[in-house]
PDB file of C-alpha atoms in Angstrom:
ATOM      1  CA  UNK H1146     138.463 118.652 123.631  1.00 55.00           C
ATOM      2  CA  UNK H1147     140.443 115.460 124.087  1.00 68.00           C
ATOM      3  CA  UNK H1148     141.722 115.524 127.676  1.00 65.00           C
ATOM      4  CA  UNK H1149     145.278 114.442 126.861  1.00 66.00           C
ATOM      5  CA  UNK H1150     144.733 117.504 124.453  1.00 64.00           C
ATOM      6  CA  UNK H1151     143.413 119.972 127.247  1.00 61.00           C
ATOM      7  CA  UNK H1152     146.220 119.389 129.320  1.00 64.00           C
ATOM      8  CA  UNK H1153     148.753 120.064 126.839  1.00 64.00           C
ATOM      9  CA  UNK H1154     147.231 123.386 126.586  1.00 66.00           C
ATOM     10  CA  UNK H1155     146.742 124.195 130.053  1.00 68.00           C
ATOM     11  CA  UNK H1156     150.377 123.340 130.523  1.00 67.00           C
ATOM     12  CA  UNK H1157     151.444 126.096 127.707  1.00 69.00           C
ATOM     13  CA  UNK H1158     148.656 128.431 129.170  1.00 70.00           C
ATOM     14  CA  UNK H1159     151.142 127.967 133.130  1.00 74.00           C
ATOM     15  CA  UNK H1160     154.291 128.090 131.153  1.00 73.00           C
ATOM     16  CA  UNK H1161     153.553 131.285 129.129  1.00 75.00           C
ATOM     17  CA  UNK H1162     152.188 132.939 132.279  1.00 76.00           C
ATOM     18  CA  UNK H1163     155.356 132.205 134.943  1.00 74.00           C
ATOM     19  CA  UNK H1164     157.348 133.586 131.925  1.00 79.00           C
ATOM     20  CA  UNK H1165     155.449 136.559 131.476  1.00 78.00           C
ATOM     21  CA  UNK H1166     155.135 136.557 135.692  1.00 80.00           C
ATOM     22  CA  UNK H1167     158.993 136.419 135.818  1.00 83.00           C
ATOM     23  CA  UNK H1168     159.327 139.051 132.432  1.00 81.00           C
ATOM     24  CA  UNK H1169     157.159 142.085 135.014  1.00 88.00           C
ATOM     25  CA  UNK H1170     158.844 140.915 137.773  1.00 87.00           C
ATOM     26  CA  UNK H1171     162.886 141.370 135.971  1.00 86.00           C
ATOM     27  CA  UNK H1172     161.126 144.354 134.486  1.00 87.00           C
ATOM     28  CA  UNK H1173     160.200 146.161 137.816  1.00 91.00           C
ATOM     29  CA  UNK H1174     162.876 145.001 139.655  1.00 89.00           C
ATOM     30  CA  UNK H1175     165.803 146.538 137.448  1.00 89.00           C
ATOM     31  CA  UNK H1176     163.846 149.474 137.186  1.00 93.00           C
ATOM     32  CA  UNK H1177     163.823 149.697 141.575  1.00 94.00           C
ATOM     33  CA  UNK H1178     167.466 148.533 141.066  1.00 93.00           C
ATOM     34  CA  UNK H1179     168.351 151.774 139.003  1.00 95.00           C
ATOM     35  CA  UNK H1180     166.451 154.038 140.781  1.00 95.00           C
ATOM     36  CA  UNK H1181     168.097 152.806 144.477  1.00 95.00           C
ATOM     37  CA  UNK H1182     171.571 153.033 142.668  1.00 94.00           C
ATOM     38  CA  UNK H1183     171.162 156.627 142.063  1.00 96.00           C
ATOM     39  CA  UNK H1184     168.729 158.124 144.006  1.00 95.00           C
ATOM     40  CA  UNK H1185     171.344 159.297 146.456  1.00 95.00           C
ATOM     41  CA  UNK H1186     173.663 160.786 143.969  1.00 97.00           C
ATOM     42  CA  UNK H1187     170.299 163.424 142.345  1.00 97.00           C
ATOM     43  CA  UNK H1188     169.661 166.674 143.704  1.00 97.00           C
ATOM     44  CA  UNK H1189     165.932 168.645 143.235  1.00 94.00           C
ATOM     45  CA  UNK H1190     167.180 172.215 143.736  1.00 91.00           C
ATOM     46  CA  UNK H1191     169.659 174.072 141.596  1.00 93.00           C
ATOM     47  CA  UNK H1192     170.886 176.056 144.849  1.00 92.00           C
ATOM     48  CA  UNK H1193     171.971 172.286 146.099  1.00 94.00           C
ATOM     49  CA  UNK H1194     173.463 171.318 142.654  1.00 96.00           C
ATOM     50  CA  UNK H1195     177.005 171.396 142.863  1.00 87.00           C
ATOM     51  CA  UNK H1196     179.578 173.051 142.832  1.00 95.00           C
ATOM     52  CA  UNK H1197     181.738 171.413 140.063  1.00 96.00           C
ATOM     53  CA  UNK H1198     183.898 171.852 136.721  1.00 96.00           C
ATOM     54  CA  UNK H1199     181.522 170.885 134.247  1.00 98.00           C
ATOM     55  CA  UNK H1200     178.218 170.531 133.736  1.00 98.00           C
ATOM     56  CA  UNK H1201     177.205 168.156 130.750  1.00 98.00           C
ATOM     57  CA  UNK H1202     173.239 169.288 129.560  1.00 98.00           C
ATOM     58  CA  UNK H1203     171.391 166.781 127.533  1.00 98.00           C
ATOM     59  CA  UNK H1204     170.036 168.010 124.246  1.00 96.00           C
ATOM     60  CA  UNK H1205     166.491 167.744 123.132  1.00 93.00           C
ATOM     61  CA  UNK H1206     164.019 169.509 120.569  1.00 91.00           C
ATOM     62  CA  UNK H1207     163.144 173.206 120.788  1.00 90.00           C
ATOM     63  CA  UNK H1208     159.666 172.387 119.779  1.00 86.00           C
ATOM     64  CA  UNK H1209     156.884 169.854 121.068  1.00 80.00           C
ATOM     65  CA  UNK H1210     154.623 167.953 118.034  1.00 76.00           C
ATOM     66  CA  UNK H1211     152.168 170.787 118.474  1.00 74.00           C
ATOM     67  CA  UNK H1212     154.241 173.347 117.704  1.00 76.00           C
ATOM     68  CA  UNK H1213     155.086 174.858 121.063  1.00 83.00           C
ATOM     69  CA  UNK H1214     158.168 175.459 122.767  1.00 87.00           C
ATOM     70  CA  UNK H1215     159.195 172.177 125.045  1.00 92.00           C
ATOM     71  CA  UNK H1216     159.066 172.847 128.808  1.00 93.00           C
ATOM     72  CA  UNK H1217     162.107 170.047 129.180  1.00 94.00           C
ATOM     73  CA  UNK H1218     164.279 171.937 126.816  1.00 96.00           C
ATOM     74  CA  UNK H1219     163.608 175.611 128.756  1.00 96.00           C
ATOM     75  CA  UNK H1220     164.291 173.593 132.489  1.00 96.00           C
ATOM     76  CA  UNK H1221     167.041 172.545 130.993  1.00 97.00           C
ATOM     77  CA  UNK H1222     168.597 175.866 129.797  1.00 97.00           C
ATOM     78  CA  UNK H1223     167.659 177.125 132.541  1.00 97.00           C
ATOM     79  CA  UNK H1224     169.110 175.546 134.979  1.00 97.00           C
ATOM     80  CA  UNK H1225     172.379 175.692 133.001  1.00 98.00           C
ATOM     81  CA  UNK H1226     172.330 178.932 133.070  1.00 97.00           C
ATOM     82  CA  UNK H1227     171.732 179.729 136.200  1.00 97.00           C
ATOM     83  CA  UNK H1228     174.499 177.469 137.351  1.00 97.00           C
ATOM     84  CA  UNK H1229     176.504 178.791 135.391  1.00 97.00           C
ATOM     85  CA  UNK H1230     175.879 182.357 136.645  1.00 95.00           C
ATOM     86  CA  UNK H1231     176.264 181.313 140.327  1.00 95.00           C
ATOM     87  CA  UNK H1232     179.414 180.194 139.528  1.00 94.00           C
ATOM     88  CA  UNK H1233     178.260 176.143 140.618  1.00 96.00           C
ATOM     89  CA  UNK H1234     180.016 175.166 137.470  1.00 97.00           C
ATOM     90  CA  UNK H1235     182.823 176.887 135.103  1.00 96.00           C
ATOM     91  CA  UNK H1236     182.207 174.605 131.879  1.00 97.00           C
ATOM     92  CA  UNK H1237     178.777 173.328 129.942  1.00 98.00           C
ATOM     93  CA  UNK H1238     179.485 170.804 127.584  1.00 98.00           C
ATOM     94  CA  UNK H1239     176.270 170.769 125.474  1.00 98.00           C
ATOM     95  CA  UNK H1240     175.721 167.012 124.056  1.00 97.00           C
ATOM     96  CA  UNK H1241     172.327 166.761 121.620  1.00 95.00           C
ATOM     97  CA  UNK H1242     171.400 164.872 118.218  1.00 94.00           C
ATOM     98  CA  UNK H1243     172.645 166.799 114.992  1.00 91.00           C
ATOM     99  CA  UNK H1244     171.704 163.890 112.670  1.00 82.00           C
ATOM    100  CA  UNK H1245     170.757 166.067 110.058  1.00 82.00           C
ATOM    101  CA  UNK H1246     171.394 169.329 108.352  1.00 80.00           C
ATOM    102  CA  UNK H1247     167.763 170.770 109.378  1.00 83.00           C
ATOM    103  CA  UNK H1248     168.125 169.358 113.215  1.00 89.00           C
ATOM    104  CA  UNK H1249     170.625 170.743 115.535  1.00 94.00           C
ATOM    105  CA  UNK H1250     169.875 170.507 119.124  1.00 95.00           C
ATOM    106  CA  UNK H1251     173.506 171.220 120.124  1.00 96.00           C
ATOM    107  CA  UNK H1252     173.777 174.911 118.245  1.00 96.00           C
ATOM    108  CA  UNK H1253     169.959 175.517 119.348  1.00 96.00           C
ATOM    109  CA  UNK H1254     171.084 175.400 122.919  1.00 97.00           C
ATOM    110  CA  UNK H1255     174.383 177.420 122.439  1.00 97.00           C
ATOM    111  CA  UNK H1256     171.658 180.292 120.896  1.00 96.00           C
ATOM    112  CA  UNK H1257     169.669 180.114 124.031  1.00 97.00           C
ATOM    113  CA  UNK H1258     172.282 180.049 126.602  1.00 97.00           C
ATOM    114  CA  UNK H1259     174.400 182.763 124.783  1.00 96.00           C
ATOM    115  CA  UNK H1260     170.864 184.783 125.739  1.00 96.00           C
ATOM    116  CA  UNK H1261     171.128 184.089 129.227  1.00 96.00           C
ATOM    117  CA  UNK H1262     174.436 185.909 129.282  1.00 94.00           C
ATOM    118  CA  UNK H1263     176.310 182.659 129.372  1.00 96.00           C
ATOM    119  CA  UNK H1264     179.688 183.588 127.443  1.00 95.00           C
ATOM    120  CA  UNK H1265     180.685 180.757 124.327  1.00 95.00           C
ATOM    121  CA  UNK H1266     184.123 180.638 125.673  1.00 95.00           C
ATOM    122  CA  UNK H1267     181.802 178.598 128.785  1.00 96.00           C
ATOM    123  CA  UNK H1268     180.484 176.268 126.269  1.00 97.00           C
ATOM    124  CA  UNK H1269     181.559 173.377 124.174  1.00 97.00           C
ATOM    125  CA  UNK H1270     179.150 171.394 121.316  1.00 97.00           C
ATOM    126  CA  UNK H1271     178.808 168.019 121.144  1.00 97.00           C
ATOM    127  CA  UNK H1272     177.200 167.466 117.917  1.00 95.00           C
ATOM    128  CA  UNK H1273     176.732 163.319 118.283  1.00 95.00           C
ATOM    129  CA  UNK H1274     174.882 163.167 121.312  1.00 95.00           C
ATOM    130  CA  UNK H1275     172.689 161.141 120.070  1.00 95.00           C
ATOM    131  CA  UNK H1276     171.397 159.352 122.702  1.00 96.00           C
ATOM    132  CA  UNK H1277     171.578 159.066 126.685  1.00 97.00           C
ATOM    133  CA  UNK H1278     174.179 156.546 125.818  1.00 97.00           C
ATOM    134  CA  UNK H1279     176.334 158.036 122.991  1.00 97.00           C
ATOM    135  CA  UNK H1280     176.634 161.656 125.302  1.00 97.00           C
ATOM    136  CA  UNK H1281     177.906 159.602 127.942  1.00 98.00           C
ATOM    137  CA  UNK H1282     180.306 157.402 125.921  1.00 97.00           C
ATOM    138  CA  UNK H1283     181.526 160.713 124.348  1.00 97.00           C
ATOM    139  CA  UNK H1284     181.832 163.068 127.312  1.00 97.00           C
ATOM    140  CA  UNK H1285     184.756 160.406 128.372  1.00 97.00           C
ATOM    141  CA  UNK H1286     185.974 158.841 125.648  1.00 96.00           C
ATOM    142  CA  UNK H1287     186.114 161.916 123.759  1.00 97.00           C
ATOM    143  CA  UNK H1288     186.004 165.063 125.662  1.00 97.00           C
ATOM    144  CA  UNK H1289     187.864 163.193 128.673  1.00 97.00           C
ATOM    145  CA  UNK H1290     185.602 164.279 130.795  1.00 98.00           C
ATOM    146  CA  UNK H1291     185.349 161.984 134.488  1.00 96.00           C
ATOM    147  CA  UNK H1292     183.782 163.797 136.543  1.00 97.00           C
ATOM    148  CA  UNK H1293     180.040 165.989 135.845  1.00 98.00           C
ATOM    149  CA  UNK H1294     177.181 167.362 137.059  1.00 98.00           C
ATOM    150  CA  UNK H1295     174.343 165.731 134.429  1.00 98.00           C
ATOM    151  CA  UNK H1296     171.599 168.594 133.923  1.00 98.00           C
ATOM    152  CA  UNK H1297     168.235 167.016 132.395  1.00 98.00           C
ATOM    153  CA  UNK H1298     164.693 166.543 134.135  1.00 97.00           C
ATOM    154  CA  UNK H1299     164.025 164.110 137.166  1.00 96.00           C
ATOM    155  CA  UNK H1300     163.279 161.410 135.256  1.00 96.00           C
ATOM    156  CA  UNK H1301     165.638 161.138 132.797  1.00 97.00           C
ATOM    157  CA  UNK H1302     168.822 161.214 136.104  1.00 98.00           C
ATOM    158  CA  UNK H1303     168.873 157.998 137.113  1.00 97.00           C
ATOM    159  CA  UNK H1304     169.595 156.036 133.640  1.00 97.00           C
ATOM    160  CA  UNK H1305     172.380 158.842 132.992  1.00 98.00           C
ATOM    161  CA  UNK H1306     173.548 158.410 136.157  1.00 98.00           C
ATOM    162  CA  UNK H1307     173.612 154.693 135.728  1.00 97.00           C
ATOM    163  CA  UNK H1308     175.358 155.164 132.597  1.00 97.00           C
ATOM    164  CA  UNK H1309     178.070 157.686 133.534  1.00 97.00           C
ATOM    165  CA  UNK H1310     179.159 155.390 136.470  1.00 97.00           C
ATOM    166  CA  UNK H1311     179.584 152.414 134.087  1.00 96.00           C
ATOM    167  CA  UNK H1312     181.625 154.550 131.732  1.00 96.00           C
ATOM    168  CA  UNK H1313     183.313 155.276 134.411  1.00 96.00           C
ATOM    169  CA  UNK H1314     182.431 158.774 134.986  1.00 98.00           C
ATOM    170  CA  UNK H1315     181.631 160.337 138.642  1.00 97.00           C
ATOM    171  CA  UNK H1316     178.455 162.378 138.261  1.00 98.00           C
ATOM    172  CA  UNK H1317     175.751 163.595 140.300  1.00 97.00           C
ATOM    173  CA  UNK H1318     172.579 164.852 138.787  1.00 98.00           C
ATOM    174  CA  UNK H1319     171.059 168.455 138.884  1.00 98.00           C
ATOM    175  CA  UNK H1320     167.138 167.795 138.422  1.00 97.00           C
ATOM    176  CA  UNK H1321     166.362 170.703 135.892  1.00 97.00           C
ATOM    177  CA  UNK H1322     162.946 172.763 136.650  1.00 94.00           C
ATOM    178  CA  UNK H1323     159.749 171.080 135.503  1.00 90.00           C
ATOM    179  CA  UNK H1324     156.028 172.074 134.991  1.00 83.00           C
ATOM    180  CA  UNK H1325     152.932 169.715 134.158  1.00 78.00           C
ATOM    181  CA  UNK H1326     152.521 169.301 130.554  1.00 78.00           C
ATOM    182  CA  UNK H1327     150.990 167.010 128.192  1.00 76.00           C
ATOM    183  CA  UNK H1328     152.768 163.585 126.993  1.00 78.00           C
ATOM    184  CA  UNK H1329     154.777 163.767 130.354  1.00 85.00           C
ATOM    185  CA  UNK H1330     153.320 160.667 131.431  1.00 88.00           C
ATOM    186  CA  UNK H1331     154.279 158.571 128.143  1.00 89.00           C
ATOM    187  CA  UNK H1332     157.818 160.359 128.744  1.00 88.00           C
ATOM    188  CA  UNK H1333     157.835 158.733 132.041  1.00 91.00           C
ATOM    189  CA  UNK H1334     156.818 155.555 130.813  1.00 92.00           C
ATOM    190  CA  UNK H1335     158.921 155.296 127.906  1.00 93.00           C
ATOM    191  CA  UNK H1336     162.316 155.699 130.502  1.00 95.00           C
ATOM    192  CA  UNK H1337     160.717 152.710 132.515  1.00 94.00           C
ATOM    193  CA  UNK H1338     161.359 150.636 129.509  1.00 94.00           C
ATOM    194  CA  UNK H1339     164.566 152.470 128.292  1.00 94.00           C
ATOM    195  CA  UNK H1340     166.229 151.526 131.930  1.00 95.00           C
ATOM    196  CA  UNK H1341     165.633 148.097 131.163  1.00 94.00           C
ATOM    197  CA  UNK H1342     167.220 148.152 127.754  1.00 94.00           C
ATOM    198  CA  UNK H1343     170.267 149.984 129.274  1.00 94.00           C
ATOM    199  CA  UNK H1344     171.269 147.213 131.298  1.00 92.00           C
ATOM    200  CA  UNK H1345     171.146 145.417 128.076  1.00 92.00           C
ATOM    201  CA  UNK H1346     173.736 147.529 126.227  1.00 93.00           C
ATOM    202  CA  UNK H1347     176.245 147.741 128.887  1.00 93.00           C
ATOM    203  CA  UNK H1348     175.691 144.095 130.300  1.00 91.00           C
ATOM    204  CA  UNK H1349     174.635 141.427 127.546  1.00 90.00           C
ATOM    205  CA  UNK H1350     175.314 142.847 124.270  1.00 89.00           C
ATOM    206  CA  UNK H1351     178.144 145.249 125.087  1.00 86.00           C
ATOM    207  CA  UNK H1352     176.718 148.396 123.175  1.00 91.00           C
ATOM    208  CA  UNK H1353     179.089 150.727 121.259  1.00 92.00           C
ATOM    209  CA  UNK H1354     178.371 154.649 120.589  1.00 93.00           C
ATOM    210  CA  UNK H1355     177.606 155.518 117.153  1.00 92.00           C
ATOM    211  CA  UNK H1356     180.642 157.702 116.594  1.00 90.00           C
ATOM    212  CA  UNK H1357     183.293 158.582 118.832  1.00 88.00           C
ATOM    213  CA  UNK H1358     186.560 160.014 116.539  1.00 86.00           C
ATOM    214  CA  UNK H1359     189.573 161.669 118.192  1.00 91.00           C
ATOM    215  CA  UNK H1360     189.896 162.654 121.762  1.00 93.00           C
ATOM    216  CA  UNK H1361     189.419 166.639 122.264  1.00 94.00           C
ATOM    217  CA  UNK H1362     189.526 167.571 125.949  1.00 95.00           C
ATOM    218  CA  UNK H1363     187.903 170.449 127.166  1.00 95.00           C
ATOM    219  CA  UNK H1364     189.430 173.900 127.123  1.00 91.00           C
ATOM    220  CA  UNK H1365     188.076 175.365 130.417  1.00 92.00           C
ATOM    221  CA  UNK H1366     189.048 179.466 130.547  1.00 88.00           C
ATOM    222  CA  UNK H1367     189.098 180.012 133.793  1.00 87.00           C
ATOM    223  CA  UNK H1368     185.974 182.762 134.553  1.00 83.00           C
ATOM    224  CA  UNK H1369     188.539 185.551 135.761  1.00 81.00           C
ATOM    225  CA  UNK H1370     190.077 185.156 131.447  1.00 84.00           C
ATOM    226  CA  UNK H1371     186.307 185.517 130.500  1.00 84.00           C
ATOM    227  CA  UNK H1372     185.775 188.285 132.136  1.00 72.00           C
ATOM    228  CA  UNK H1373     188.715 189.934 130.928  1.00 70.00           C
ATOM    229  CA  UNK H1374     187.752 189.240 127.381  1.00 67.00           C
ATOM    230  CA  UNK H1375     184.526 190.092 127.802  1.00 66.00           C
ATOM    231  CA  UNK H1376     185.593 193.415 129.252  1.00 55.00           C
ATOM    232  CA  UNK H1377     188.231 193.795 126.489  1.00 57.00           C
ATOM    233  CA  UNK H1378     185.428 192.925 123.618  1.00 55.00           C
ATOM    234  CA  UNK H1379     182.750 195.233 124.605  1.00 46.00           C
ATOM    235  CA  UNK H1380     185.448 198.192 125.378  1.00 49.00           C
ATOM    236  CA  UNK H1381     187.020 197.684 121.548  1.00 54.00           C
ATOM    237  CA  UNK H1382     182.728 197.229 120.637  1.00 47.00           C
ATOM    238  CA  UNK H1383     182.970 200.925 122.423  1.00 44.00           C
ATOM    239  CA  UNK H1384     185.673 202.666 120.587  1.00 52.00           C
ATOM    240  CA  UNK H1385     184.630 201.205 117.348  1.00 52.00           C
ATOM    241  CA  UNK H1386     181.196 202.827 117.409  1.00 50.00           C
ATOM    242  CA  UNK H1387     182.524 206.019 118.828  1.00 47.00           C
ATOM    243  CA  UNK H1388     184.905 206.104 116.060  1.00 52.00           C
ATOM    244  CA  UNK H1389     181.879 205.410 113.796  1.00 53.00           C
ATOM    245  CA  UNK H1390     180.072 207.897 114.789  1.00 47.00           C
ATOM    246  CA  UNK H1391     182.767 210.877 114.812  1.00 46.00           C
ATOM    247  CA  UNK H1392     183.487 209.974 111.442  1.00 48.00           C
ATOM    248  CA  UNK H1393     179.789 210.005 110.383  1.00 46.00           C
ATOM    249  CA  UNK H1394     179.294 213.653 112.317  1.00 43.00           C
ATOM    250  CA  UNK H1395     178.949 216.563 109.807  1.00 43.00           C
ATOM    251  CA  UNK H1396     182.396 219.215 109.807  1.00 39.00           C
TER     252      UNK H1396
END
């Protein structure tokens, strides 16, 4: 190889490496960046997890790839409902991807928590959640929502938190319940690379939610009106089948 030739290449060879030295180096240090930001503002018990008005809980599927039910989408309901019945928050706003007829994360979640005893008048759907982003956007432009207690796992807090400070949102995070399962890792690797591209959307190319439409704060009933209702419900649910069965009772 002609030496004038060789050097040509070796130069490329040092120019393609300090880019790719300062690409790992921008990578992992907005990734530290995010995670100092917010690491303050998480908290890794639901006993510690606020108190506060709402409580906006990230959608995601039902079902893992093999068929079984997804361990991030039962720490999430669970910790919403158990915040919920501890009285730490009075209002869920439930934000998930409902891009099609067949998928509906938001109404899957309002069937699980309405399980858990949590009452509907407790819980609004957001049915364009369909990303971290878009909930975000959403929950304020939207719902009017500025301040929240975010509900998803560990790893997913500190890009939402990021996010819902930029929107201009005051959150803290509630670190829903986890247990060891398979694809976690990928999971956690994947949001390395998703808090990089989030200081893309809301810093270089100014991203926009997919659909926002008119504003429609949330109607909190306060608990004490629930309760009532509730009370008043399952009394006329009482009379009705009484009624029922006199009428049905041989004479």
């Amino acid at each position: 190889m002609p030496i004038s030739l060789w050097k040509g290449v070796r130069g490329l060879l040092m120019s393609l490496g300090v880019l790719a030295l300062l690409a790992i180096l921008l990578f992992v240090g907005a990734n530290l960046w995010m995670l100092a930001e917010t690491r303050e503002r998480i908290d890794h018990g639901l006993s510690q997890c606020g108190p506060e008005r709402v409580a906006i809980v990230f959608g995601t599927s039902h079902w893992t790839r093999s068929g079984k039910r997804n361990p991030h989408f039962e720490g999430r309901m669970q910790a919403a409902a158990r915040l919920y019945r501890s009285e730490r928050v009075q209002h869920l706003l439930l934000s998930g991807d409902n891009s099609t007829r067949y998928y509906n994360e938001p109404v899957t979640m309002w069937r699980d928590l309405r399980g858990r005893a949590v009452p509907d008048a407790a819980m609004t759907l957001d049915y364009a959640g369909f990303s971290t982003f878009d909930t975000l956007s959403r929950a304020r432009g939207v719902f009017d929502v500025d301040r929240a207690l975010l509900v998803t796992q560990s790893w997913h807090l500190p890009r939402a938190l990021f996010i819902a400070e930029a929107l201009g949102i005051e959150a803290r995070g509630c670190a829903a319940p986890e247990r060891p399962t398979e694809g976690v890792l990928w999971l956690k690797a994947r949001e390395w690379v998703a808090r990089v591209a989030t200081l893309g959307d809301l810093y270089v190319w100014g991203r926009e939610p997919h659909f926002l439409g008119p504003e429609e704060p949330l109607q909190i009933v306060p608990r004490a009106a629930i309760s009532a209702a509730d009370a008043s419900s399952a009394a006329d649910t009482a009379r009705e089948s009484a009624s029922d069965s006199a009428s049905s009772t041989p004479r």
